[in-house]
Short mmCIF file of C-alpha atoms in Angstrom, two decimals:
data_model
loop_
_atom_site.label_atom_id
_atom_site.label_comp_id
_atom_site.label_asym_id
_atom_site.label_seq_id
_atom_site.Cartn_x
_atom_site.Cartn_y
_atom_site.Cartn_z
CA MET A 1 -41.95 -6.31 5.36
CA SER A 2 -40.00 -9.53 4.83
CA ALA A 3 -42.75 -10.85 2.55
CA ILE A 4 -42.77 -7.58 0.61
CA LEU A 5 -39.00 -7.82 0.22
CA LEU A 6 -39.30 -11.33 -1.25
CA ILE A 7 -42.05 -10.16 -3.62
CA ALA A 8 -39.88 -7.25 -4.76
CA VAL A 9 -37.05 -9.60 -5.70
CA PHE A 10 -38.81 -12.64 -7.11
CA THR A 11 -41.83 -11.18 -8.92
CA PRO A 12 -39.83 -10.08 -12.00
CA ILE A 13 -37.52 -13.11 -11.80
CA VAL A 14 -40.27 -15.77 -11.61
CA GLY A 15 -42.69 -13.72 -13.69
CA SER A 16 -40.27 -13.46 -16.60
CA PHE A 17 -40.65 -17.19 -17.30
CA LEU A 18 -44.45 -16.83 -17.49
CA LEU A 19 -44.25 -14.35 -20.36
CA PRO A 20 -43.68 -16.77 -23.30
CA PRO A 21 -46.67 -18.95 -22.28
CA ALA A 22 -48.77 -15.80 -21.85
CA ALA A 23 -47.91 -14.80 -25.43
CA LYS A 24 -49.71 -17.92 -26.65
CA VAL A 25 -52.89 -16.38 -25.26
CA SER A 26 -52.19 -12.83 -26.37
CA GLU A 27 -49.14 -10.69 -27.10
CA LYS A 28 -50.86 -7.78 -25.39
CA LEU A 29 -51.27 -9.93 -22.28
CA ARG A 30 -47.55 -10.77 -22.35
CA ASN A 31 -46.62 -7.10 -22.67
CA ALA A 32 -48.99 -6.05 -19.90
CA LEU A 33 -47.66 -8.77 -17.58
CA ALA A 34 -44.05 -7.74 -18.23
CA LEU A 35 -44.89 -4.18 -17.25
CA ALA A 36 -46.94 -5.35 -14.26
CA PHE A 37 -44.14 -7.56 -12.89
CA VAL A 38 -41.67 -4.65 -12.98
CA LEU A 39 -44.18 -2.24 -11.46
CA VAL A 40 -44.96 -4.67 -8.62
CA SER A 41 -41.24 -4.77 -7.80
CA PHE A 42 -41.11 -0.95 -7.88
CA VAL A 43 -44.15 -0.57 -5.61
CA CYS A 44 -42.80 -3.11 -3.14
CA SER A 45 -39.45 -1.30 -3.04
CA ALA A 46 -41.32 1.97 -2.47
CA VAL A 47 -43.13 0.38 0.48
CA LEU A 48 -39.75 -0.64 1.91
CA LEU A 49 -38.53 2.94 1.68
CA LYS A 50 -40.07 4.23 4.92
CA PRO A 51 -38.51 1.64 7.28
CA ALA A 52 -35.21 1.95 5.41
CA VAL A 53 -35.11 5.72 5.97
CA ALA A 54 -36.11 5.23 9.60
CA GLY A 55 -33.14 2.93 10.13
CA SER A 56 -35.21 -0.25 10.60
CA PRO A 57 -34.77 -2.00 7.24
CA ALA A 58 -36.50 -5.24 6.33
CA TYR A 59 -34.12 -8.15 6.74
CA ILE A 60 -34.24 -11.85 5.86
CA ASP A 61 -31.60 -14.28 7.09
CA LEU A 62 -31.60 -18.06 6.61
CA GLU A 63 -28.59 -19.93 7.96
CA LEU A 64 -27.07 -22.60 5.72
CA PRO A 65 -23.76 -24.54 5.88
CA LEU A 66 -20.47 -23.37 4.33
CA GLY A 67 -21.32 -19.71 4.65
CA LEU A 68 -24.09 -19.97 2.04
CA GLY A 69 -26.79 -18.43 4.19
CA PHE A 70 -29.67 -16.93 2.23
CA GLY A 71 -30.21 -13.27 3.10
CA PHE A 72 -31.74 -10.02 1.85
CA LEU A 73 -31.46 -6.55 3.37
CA ALA A 74 -33.59 -3.56 2.31
CA ASP A 75 -31.48 -0.72 3.72
CA GLY A 76 -31.46 2.79 2.27
CA LEU A 77 -28.83 2.10 -0.39
CA ALA A 78 -30.53 -1.08 -1.62
CA VAL A 79 -34.00 0.48 -1.77
CA PHE A 80 -32.60 3.55 -3.52
CA MET A 81 -31.02 1.45 -6.28
CA ALA A 82 -33.99 -0.91 -6.59
CA MET A 83 -36.45 1.95 -7.00
CA ILE A 84 -34.33 3.60 -9.69
CA SER A 85 -33.86 0.37 -11.64
CA THR A 86 -37.49 -0.75 -11.52
CA PHE A 87 -38.94 2.71 -12.22
CA VAL A 88 -36.76 3.43 -15.25
CA GLY A 89 -37.11 -0.22 -16.25
CA ALA A 90 -40.91 0.11 -16.26
CA ILE A 91 -40.71 3.13 -18.58
CA ILE A 92 -38.40 1.17 -20.89
CA VAL A 93 -40.80 -1.81 -20.98
CA PHE A 94 -43.68 0.56 -21.84
CA TYR A 95 -41.56 2.17 -24.57
CA SER A 96 -40.81 -1.30 -25.96
CA PHE A 97 -44.46 -2.01 -26.75
CA THR A 98 -44.12 -0.08 -30.01
CA TYR A 99 -40.39 -0.32 -30.65
CA ILE A 100 -40.13 -4.12 -30.46
CA ASP A 101 -43.48 -4.87 -32.08
CA ARG A 102 -42.04 -5.14 -35.62
CA TYR A 103 -39.27 -7.61 -34.75
CA PRO A 104 -39.09 -11.37 -34.20
CA ASN A 105 -37.86 -12.88 -30.90
CA LYS A 106 -40.33 -10.76 -28.93
CA ASN A 107 -40.98 -13.50 -26.37
CA GLU A 108 -37.27 -13.80 -25.60
CA TYR A 109 -36.95 -10.03 -25.48
CA TYR A 110 -39.56 -9.55 -22.78
CA LEU A 111 -38.34 -12.56 -20.84
CA MET A 112 -34.76 -11.29 -20.81
CA VAL A 113 -35.66 -7.67 -20.04
CA THR A 114 -37.85 -8.64 -17.09
CA LEU A 115 -35.31 -11.17 -15.81
CA PHE A 116 -32.61 -8.52 -16.24
CA ILE A 117 -34.48 -6.09 -14.00
CA GLY A 118 -35.19 -8.88 -11.51
CA SER A 119 -31.51 -9.80 -11.34
CA MET A 120 -30.72 -6.19 -10.45
CA THR A 121 -33.12 -6.29 -7.52
CA GLY A 122 -31.52 -9.56 -6.42
CA ILE A 123 -28.05 -7.98 -6.53
CA VAL A 124 -28.97 -4.88 -4.54
CA TYR A 125 -30.90 -6.70 -1.82
CA SER A 126 -28.53 -9.67 -1.39
CA THR A 127 -26.41 -9.81 1.76
CA ASN A 128 -24.47 -12.93 0.77
CA LEU A 129 -21.55 -12.50 -1.65
CA ILE A 130 -22.21 -15.82 -3.40
CA TYR A 131 -25.87 -15.08 -4.09
CA MET A 132 -24.90 -11.60 -5.19
CA TYR A 133 -22.45 -13.18 -7.63
CA ALA A 134 -25.18 -15.54 -8.92
CA PHE A 135 -27.55 -12.64 -9.67
CA TRP A 136 -24.59 -10.77 -11.20
CA GLU A 137 -24.06 -13.58 -13.69
CA ILE A 138 -27.76 -13.84 -14.51
CA SER A 139 -27.59 -10.18 -15.54
CA ALA A 140 -24.59 -11.02 -17.78
CA ILE A 141 -26.56 -13.74 -19.56
CA CYS A 142 -29.50 -11.39 -20.12
CA CYS A 143 -27.12 -8.70 -21.39
CA TRP A 144 -25.54 -11.17 -23.81
CA ARG A 145 -28.86 -12.25 -25.32
CA LEU A 146 -30.23 -8.73 -25.57
CA ILE A 147 -27.15 -7.15 -27.19
CA GLY A 148 -27.22 -9.91 -29.81
CA PHE A 149 -30.99 -9.56 -30.24
CA PHE A 150 -30.86 -9.12 -34.02
CA ARG A 151 -28.71 -12.27 -34.43
CA GLU A 152 -26.54 -10.93 -37.25
CA LYS A 153 -22.96 -12.15 -37.13
CA ASP A 154 -21.37 -8.81 -36.22
CA TYR A 155 -23.99 -8.14 -33.56
CA VAL A 156 -23.50 -11.57 -32.01
CA LEU A 157 -19.73 -11.02 -31.91
CA ARG A 158 -20.25 -7.76 -30.04
CA ALA A 159 -22.62 -9.49 -27.65
CA ASP A 160 -19.99 -12.19 -27.09
CA LYS A 161 -17.41 -9.48 -26.37
CA ALA A 162 -19.64 -7.89 -23.73
CA PHE A 163 -20.32 -11.30 -22.20
CA LEU A 164 -16.65 -12.32 -22.03
CA VAL A 165 -15.44 -9.01 -20.57
CA THR A 166 -18.08 -8.92 -17.86
CA VAL A 167 -17.99 -12.64 -17.05
CA PHE A 168 -14.21 -12.83 -16.71
CA GLY A 169 -14.36 -9.67 -14.62
CA ALA A 170 -16.97 -11.35 -12.43
CA LEU A 171 -14.76 -14.42 -12.06
CA ALA A 172 -11.94 -12.18 -10.84
CA MET A 173 -14.40 -10.66 -8.36
CA LEU A 174 -15.41 -14.16 -7.20
CA LEU A 175 -11.77 -14.93 -6.44
CA GLY A 176 -11.73 -11.76 -4.34
CA PHE A 177 -14.80 -13.01 -2.48
CA LEU A 178 -13.03 -16.30 -1.76
CA LEU A 179 -10.05 -14.43 -0.34
CA ILE A 180 -12.42 -12.54 1.93
CA TYR A 181 -14.09 -15.79 3.01
CA GLY A 182 -10.69 -17.26 3.83
CA GLN A 183 -10.04 -14.30 6.12
CA THR A 184 -13.48 -13.81 7.69
CA GLY A 185 -15.03 -17.31 7.50
CA THR A 186 -18.30 -15.95 6.08
CA PHE A 187 -19.85 -14.67 2.87
CA ASP A 188 -22.46 -12.65 4.82
CA MET A 189 -21.73 -8.95 4.40
CA THR A 190 -23.72 -8.03 7.51
CA LYS A 191 -21.20 -10.00 9.59
CA MET A 192 -18.05 -8.44 8.18
CA ARG A 193 -18.65 -4.71 8.45
CA GLY A 194 -15.46 -2.84 9.07
CA ALA A 195 -13.31 -5.90 8.29
CA ASP A 196 -9.88 -5.20 6.80
CA ILE A 197 -9.47 -7.06 3.54
CA PRO A 198 -6.23 -7.68 1.65
CA ASP A 199 -5.20 -5.50 -1.28
CA ALA A 200 -5.29 -8.53 -3.59
CA ALA A 201 -9.00 -8.98 -2.84
CA VAL A 202 -9.64 -5.27 -3.45
CA LEU A 203 -7.87 -5.44 -6.82
CA LEU A 204 -9.83 -8.52 -7.91
CA ILE A 205 -13.13 -7.01 -6.86
CA LEU A 206 -12.35 -3.75 -8.65
CA ALA A 207 -11.62 -5.72 -11.82
CA GLY A 208 -15.17 -7.09 -11.66
CA LEU A 209 -16.71 -3.71 -10.89
CA PHE A 210 -14.80 -1.89 -13.63
CA SER A 211 -15.68 -4.54 -16.21
CA LYS A 212 -19.39 -4.28 -15.39
CA SER A 213 -19.40 -0.49 -15.23
CA ALA A 214 -17.33 -0.15 -18.43
CA THR A 215 -14.50 1.79 -16.84
CA LEU A 216 -11.17 2.35 -18.60
CA PRO A 217 -9.51 0.10 -19.76
CA LEU A 218 -12.47 -2.34 -19.70
CA HIS A 219 -14.90 0.04 -21.38
CA THR A 220 -14.83 -0.86 -25.07
CA TRP A 221 -17.67 -3.39 -24.94
CA LEU A 222 -20.25 -0.76 -23.96
CA PRO A 223 -20.12 1.45 -27.11
CA ASP A 224 -20.15 -1.74 -29.19
CA ALA A 225 -23.38 -2.74 -27.44
CA GLY A 226 -25.14 0.03 -29.38
CA VAL A 227 -26.13 -2.59 -31.98
CA ALA A 228 -28.83 -3.69 -29.53
CA PRO A 229 -32.37 -2.26 -29.73
CA SER A 230 -32.53 1.23 -28.22
CA PRO A 231 -34.64 0.20 -25.20
CA VAL A 232 -31.95 -2.39 -24.44
CA THR A 233 -29.16 0.18 -24.63
CA SER A 234 -31.21 2.43 -22.36
CA LEU A 235 -31.57 -0.49 -19.95
CA LEU A 236 -27.83 -1.18 -20.05
CA HIS A 237 -26.78 2.44 -19.53
CA ALA A 238 -29.50 3.92 -17.37
CA ALA A 239 -31.41 1.34 -15.40
CA VAL A 240 -29.48 -1.82 -14.72
CA LEU A 241 -26.17 -3.02 -16.03
CA VAL A 242 -23.53 -0.33 -15.63
CA LYS A 243 -25.12 0.85 -12.35
CA ILE A 244 -24.38 -2.57 -10.82
CA GLY A 245 -20.67 -1.78 -10.57
CA VAL A 246 -21.10 1.60 -8.86
CA TYR A 247 -23.69 0.12 -6.49
CA ALA A 248 -21.35 -2.72 -5.55
CA PHE A 249 -18.52 -0.24 -5.01
CA ALA A 250 -20.66 1.68 -2.53
CA ARG A 251 -21.83 -1.52 -0.83
CA PHE A 252 -18.37 -3.02 -0.51
CA PHE A 253 -16.10 -0.06 0.15
CA LEU A 254 -18.37 2.51 1.79
CA ILE A 255 -20.30 0.18 4.09
CA ASN A 256 -18.67 -3.19 4.61
CA PHE A 257 -14.93 -3.39 3.99
CA SER A 258 -12.08 -1.32 5.31
CA ILE A 259 -9.44 -0.78 2.60
CA SER A 260 -6.04 0.88 2.33
CA GLN A 261 -5.87 4.62 1.70
CA ILE A 262 -4.06 3.98 -1.57
CA TRP A 263 -7.32 2.80 -3.15
CA HIS A 264 -9.03 6.09 -2.28
CA THR A 265 -6.35 7.72 -4.43
CA ALA A 266 -6.08 5.13 -7.20
CA VAL A 267 -9.80 4.86 -7.97
CA PRO A 268 -10.31 8.63 -8.55
CA VAL A 269 -7.26 8.61 -10.87
CA VAL A 270 -8.72 5.74 -12.92
CA ALA A 271 -12.12 7.47 -12.91
CA ALA A 272 -10.57 10.72 -14.13
CA ALA A 273 -8.73 8.98 -16.96
CA SER A 274 -11.88 7.10 -17.94
CA ALA A 275 -13.94 10.30 -17.93
CA LEU A 276 -11.50 12.22 -20.14
CA VAL A 277 -10.66 9.47 -22.63
CA SER A 278 -14.29 8.53 -23.22
CA ALA A 279 -15.33 12.19 -23.51
CA GLY A 280 -12.68 12.63 -26.19
CA ALA A 281 -14.01 9.56 -28.01
CA ALA A 282 -17.54 10.99 -27.87
CA LEU A 283 -16.31 14.18 -29.54
CA ARG A 284 -14.91 12.14 -32.45
CA GLU A 285 -17.78 9.66 -32.86
CA ASN A 286 -20.40 10.00 -35.62
CA ASP A 287 -22.79 7.25 -34.48
CA LEU A 288 -25.48 8.80 -32.24
CA LYS A 289 -25.79 5.83 -29.91
CA ARG A 290 -22.02 5.46 -29.59
CA VAL A 291 -21.76 9.16 -28.66
CA ILE A 292 -24.25 8.58 -25.85
CA ALA A 293 -22.50 5.34 -24.87
CA TYR A 294 -19.12 7.04 -24.51
CA SER A 295 -20.92 9.68 -22.49
CA THR A 296 -22.05 6.95 -20.09
CA VAL A 297 -18.47 5.77 -19.62
CA SER A 298 -17.45 9.35 -18.89
CA GLN A 299 -20.29 10.03 -16.46
CA LEU A 300 -19.62 6.81 -14.56
CA GLY A 301 -16.21 8.28 -13.84
CA PHE A 302 -17.97 11.12 -12.00
CA ILE A 303 -19.95 8.61 -9.93
CA PHE A 304 -16.84 6.64 -9.01
CA LEU A 305 -15.15 9.91 -8.07
CA GLY A 306 -17.95 10.82 -5.68
CA LEU A 307 -18.00 7.40 -4.05
CA SER A 308 -14.25 6.90 -3.76
CA THR A 309 -12.78 10.09 -2.28
CA GLY A 310 -14.03 9.41 1.23
CA SER A 311 -15.92 12.72 1.44
CA ALA A 312 -19.49 12.68 2.76
CA LEU A 313 -20.41 15.43 0.30
CA GLY A 314 -18.91 13.47 -2.58
CA ALA A 315 -20.61 10.22 -1.54
CA ALA A 316 -24.02 11.93 -1.37
CA GLY A 317 -23.30 13.53 -4.75
CA GLY A 318 -22.34 10.15 -6.21
CA LEU A 319 -25.63 8.59 -5.09
CA LEU A 320 -27.58 11.58 -6.38
CA TYR A 321 -25.64 11.28 -9.65
CA ILE A 322 -26.85 7.69 -10.06
CA LEU A 323 -30.47 8.87 -9.93
CA MET A 324 -30.06 11.89 -12.20
CA HIS A 325 -27.93 10.01 -14.71
CA SER A 326 -30.45 7.17 -14.87
CA LEU A 327 -33.30 9.51 -15.71
CA ALA A 328 -31.42 11.68 -18.20
CA LYS A 329 -29.35 9.00 -19.91
CA GLY A 330 -32.37 6.74 -20.19
CA GLY A 331 -34.15 9.61 -21.91
CA LEU A 332 -31.25 10.24 -24.30
CA PHE A 333 -31.13 6.63 -25.45
CA LEU A 334 -34.88 6.44 -25.86
CA CYS A 335 -34.77 9.66 -27.90
CA ALA A 336 -32.05 8.08 -30.03
CA GLY A 337 -34.39 5.12 -30.43
CA VAL A 338 -37.19 7.35 -31.73
CA VAL A 339 -34.77 8.82 -34.28
CA GLU A 340 -33.37 5.45 -35.31
CA HIS A 341 -36.80 3.85 -35.44
CA ASN A 342 -38.15 6.44 -37.86
CA ALA A 343 -35.11 7.78 -39.72
CA HIS A 344 -33.52 4.33 -40.11
CA THR A 345 -30.05 5.66 -39.37
CA LYS A 346 -27.86 6.66 -36.41
CA ASP A 347 -25.22 8.42 -38.53
CA LEU A 348 -24.87 12.07 -37.52
CA GLY A 349 -23.70 12.85 -41.04
CA LYS A 350 -27.02 11.69 -42.48
CA LEU A 351 -29.33 13.40 -39.99
CA GLY A 352 -30.47 16.97 -39.53
CA GLY A 353 -33.53 19.18 -39.29
CA LEU A 354 -35.59 16.67 -37.30
CA ILE A 355 -36.84 19.29 -34.85
CA LYS A 356 -39.36 20.22 -37.55
CA THR A 357 -41.13 16.87 -37.47
CA MET A 358 -39.94 15.50 -34.11
CA PRO A 359 -40.38 18.49 -31.79
CA VAL A 360 -41.20 16.52 -28.64
CA THR A 361 -38.23 14.21 -29.15
CA ALA A 362 -35.95 17.17 -29.88
CA VAL A 363 -36.99 19.08 -26.75
CA SER A 364 -36.80 15.93 -24.64
CA PHE A 365 -33.31 15.17 -25.92
CA LEU A 366 -32.18 18.70 -25.13
CA LEU A 367 -33.65 18.65 -21.60
CA CYS A 368 -32.05 15.29 -20.81
CA ALA A 369 -28.77 16.53 -22.30
CA PHE A 370 -28.89 19.62 -20.07
CA SER A 371 -29.13 17.38 -17.01
CA VAL A 372 -26.17 15.22 -18.12
CA MET A 373 -24.18 18.39 -18.89
CA GLY A 374 -24.89 19.75 -15.43
CA ILE A 375 -26.80 22.87 -16.48
CA PRO A 376 -28.78 24.48 -13.63
CA PRO A 377 -31.54 24.00 -12.52
CA PHE A 378 -31.50 20.40 -13.81
CA GLY A 379 -30.81 17.56 -11.40
CA GLY A 380 -27.48 16.75 -13.00
CA PHE A 381 -26.09 20.15 -11.98
CA PHE A 382 -26.47 19.52 -8.27
CA SER A 383 -25.04 16.00 -8.37
CA LYS A 384 -22.07 17.11 -10.48
CA TYR A 385 -21.44 20.09 -8.17
CA MET A 386 -21.49 17.84 -5.09
CA VAL A 387 -19.14 15.27 -6.64
CA ILE A 388 -16.56 17.85 -7.70
CA GLY A 389 -16.95 19.70 -4.41
CA GLY A 390 -16.45 16.42 -2.56
CA ALA A 391 -13.14 15.87 -4.37
CA VAL A 392 -11.97 19.32 -3.29
CA ALA A 393 -13.12 18.67 0.29
CA ALA A 394 -11.16 15.39 0.26
CA GLY A 395 -7.95 17.24 -0.67
CA GLU A 396 -7.91 16.23 -4.35
CA PRO A 397 -8.21 19.59 -6.18
CA TRP A 398 -6.27 18.42 -9.24
CA VAL A 399 -8.66 15.50 -9.69
CA ALA A 400 -11.56 17.93 -9.37
CA ALA A 401 -9.95 20.12 -12.05
CA VAL A 402 -9.74 17.16 -14.43
CA PHE A 403 -13.43 16.47 -13.93
CA VAL A 404 -14.27 20.12 -14.59
CA ILE A 405 -12.57 19.67 -17.97
CA GLY A 406 -14.63 16.52 -18.44
CA ALA A 407 -17.79 18.47 -17.65
CA VAL A 408 -16.94 21.05 -20.32
CA MET A 409 -16.33 18.27 -22.85
CA THR A 410 -19.76 16.83 -21.97
CA VAL A 411 -21.37 20.08 -23.07
CA LEU A 412 -19.43 20.02 -26.34
CA TYR A 413 -20.22 16.48 -27.47
CA LEU A 414 -23.89 16.49 -26.46
CA MET A 415 -24.56 19.85 -28.11
CA ARG A 416 -22.72 18.60 -31.19
CA ALA A 417 -25.04 15.57 -31.31
CA PHE A 418 -28.18 17.67 -30.76
CA ILE A 419 -27.28 20.15 -33.50
CA ALA A 420 -26.34 17.38 -35.95
CA VAL A 421 -29.60 15.47 -35.44
CA PHE A 422 -32.23 18.14 -34.88
CA MET A 423 -31.00 21.50 -36.19
CA GLY A 424 -30.16 22.80 -39.65
CA GLU A 425 -31.42 21.26 -42.85
CA PRO A 426 -31.73 17.55 -43.72
CA LYS A 427 -28.71 16.14 -45.49
CA GLY A 428 -29.22 15.30 -49.13
CA GLY A 429 -30.58 11.79 -49.58
CA ALA A 430 -30.37 11.09 -45.88
CA PHE A 431 -33.65 9.23 -45.74
CA SER A 432 -33.67 7.58 -49.12
CA ARG A 433 -34.02 3.81 -49.30
CA GLY A 434 -30.45 3.45 -50.43
CA ALA A 435 -29.13 5.39 -47.48
CA VAL A 436 -30.79 3.28 -44.82
CA ASP A 437 -28.14 2.33 -42.30
CA HIS A 438 -28.23 -1.42 -41.81
CA SER A 439 -26.84 -1.01 -38.31
CA ALA A 440 -30.34 0.13 -37.32
CA ALA A 441 -31.33 -3.47 -37.98
CA LEU A 442 -34.30 -2.49 -40.10
CA ASP A 443 -33.97 -5.17 -42.73
CA GLU A 444 -36.65 -5.95 -45.29
CA ALA A 445 -37.94 -8.94 -43.35
CA ALA A 446 -38.40 -6.92 -40.21
CA ILE A 447 -40.18 -3.84 -41.56
CA GLY A 448 -41.82 -5.28 -44.67
CA ALA A 449 -41.64 -4.02 -48.19
CA GLY A 450 -44.50 -1.57 -47.70
CA SER A 451 -42.85 0.09 -44.73
CA ALA A 452 -39.56 0.27 -46.60
CA GLU A 453 -41.19 2.14 -49.46
CA THR A 454 -42.91 4.47 -47.02
CA ALA A 455 -39.54 5.22 -45.41
CA ALA A 456 -38.06 5.84 -48.85
CA SER A 457 -40.69 8.36 -49.81
CA ALA A 458 -40.77 10.30 -46.56
CA VAL A 459 -39.03 13.65 -46.70
CA LEU A 460 -38.49 13.67 -42.95
CA PRO A 461 -39.34 11.00 -40.41
CA ARG A 462 -42.06 11.80 -37.89
CA GLU A 463 -42.99 10.88 -34.35
CA ASN A 464 -45.47 8.10 -35.03
CA SER A 465 -45.61 6.29 -31.68
CA ARG A 466 -47.35 7.80 -28.67
CA PRO A 467 -45.87 5.33 -26.12
CA MET A 468 -42.34 6.07 -27.31
CA VAL A 469 -42.81 9.84 -27.35
CA ALA A 470 -44.58 9.79 -23.97
CA SER A 471 -41.70 7.81 -22.47
CA VAL A 472 -39.02 10.26 -23.58
CA ALA A 473 -41.12 13.24 -22.52
CA ALA A 474 -41.64 11.72 -19.06
CA LEU A 475 -37.91 11.17 -18.50
CA ALA A 476 -37.12 14.68 -19.72
CA ALA A 477 -39.70 16.16 -17.35
CA LEU A 478 -38.32 14.12 -14.46
CA SER A 479 -34.77 15.28 -15.25
CA LEU A 480 -35.97 18.86 -14.82
CA ALA A 481 -38.18 18.07 -11.82
CA GLY A 482 -35.25 16.34 -10.15
CA GLY A 483 -33.46 19.68 -10.08
CA LEU A 484 -36.44 21.84 -9.14
CA LEU A 485 -37.29 19.48 -6.28
CA ILE A 486 -33.67 18.66 -5.43
CA ALA A 487 -34.26 18.95 -1.67
CA PHE A 488 -36.07 15.59 -1.55
CA PRO A 489 -33.62 13.29 -3.39
CA SER A 490 -30.68 15.16 -1.85
CA ALA A 491 -32.03 14.59 1.67
CA PHE A 492 -32.49 10.90 0.90
CA ALA A 493 -28.95 10.59 -0.46
CA GLN A 494 -27.56 12.29 2.62
CA ASN A 495 -29.65 9.96 4.81
CA ILE A 496 -28.03 6.97 3.10
CA VAL A 497 -24.58 8.45 3.67
CA SER A 498 -25.35 8.98 7.36
CA GLN A 499 -26.43 5.33 7.60
CA MET A 500 -23.15 4.34 5.98
CA ALA A 501 -21.25 6.27 8.63
CA VAL A 502 -23.17 4.48 11.39
CA MET A 503 -22.51 1.10 9.81
CA LEU A 504 -18.79 1.74 9.61
CA LYS A 505 -18.46 2.60 13.29
#
């Protein structure tokens, strides 16, 4: 099991650097290897699931001086997060085969995506705060390069913004780690369970978590990251980046550290404000990917609510929310990618009527949206119900009421986006050559003059990529299956919560 744990972590990390040389042999070989490296990590994490559920997780511990011992732990929470990230990540890599094919910088793209997913596995399995921080920063570098993938000045500035917000947040978190080391004499989380940590350390760590998970007031970089390719935005929102913060919150404050009661009140308040403000922004936004991005900020507020109230029901709901949100939000962004890829615009005012020529994408978008909205019997309904119910059980009914309002707003902005893109009649001149939105990064050099003329003459864009359509359909089906088969993921989430309770004793 220890060997399998090492393979799960280092296959995508080491393998990512083999992809550019593989491209010299064949681009198809590079693509296949990228997918294989991520799938190997997923399969290894799946193998680690049984001992994790049984309470006998795989564990690696190598003692080194100055508290820098090298350690990995595959407990229920870590395996849960690793499986979500690598599974959704594999679908995104498969989707990329068609989406990225027309662009330059493909070698860097696959390297960074695979390394990105590998850094997530390193974060979730690490037991040492310093190594966790190192993997955290690797993910920031990958995020920076991928958001600025198209290399235009405005895009690079937005990538720089994301990098600076998350890196300075991580530095604040590192200072919190040093305060903990000064108190406990170790960076090993397995040796500090139940330790009381000072409020200053909690505040510094929360700054890092909120910056990574785009929580108010550190949320503005995430909607701006919509200039990245759609599989990248799906990776940021669904599989890897923003989930790092909520994972770390659960790892630090539900398992390892004992914190003051004030934080169990303050964090839900911040989460509620973040959920409402971002939902309001989504209602006003006319860029499809920015609508979905603001939705992510809002939904992360629900996850933080579930994990922070101290209720077992809420904590299980928060973990279940991570899974359901990853599937559904990944699907929404990939659907947006199909639209952008073929319609050459993300502007809701220029779209309409696409259900006629993109029926699979339209239905997939709607199914994923239903899960994010919390419509039964989709998986998102059960997780949202548990989170709000957990807030009530924890004695925070007014916070629960705020999140109910946020849930209603979710229905409004996602249905608004669906109707604008897929229903009604096409807007006049929406798909003419002159109306192509340059923010889709489909410049003449990238798509070629012939493709540009084809786009100009098309009355309505069509679904012309089987891998892309299959990817969105798979995530939509899983969003529904997650609700119909809710007993299985719910039992696993509750098992993780019960392990947390044992660890805290």
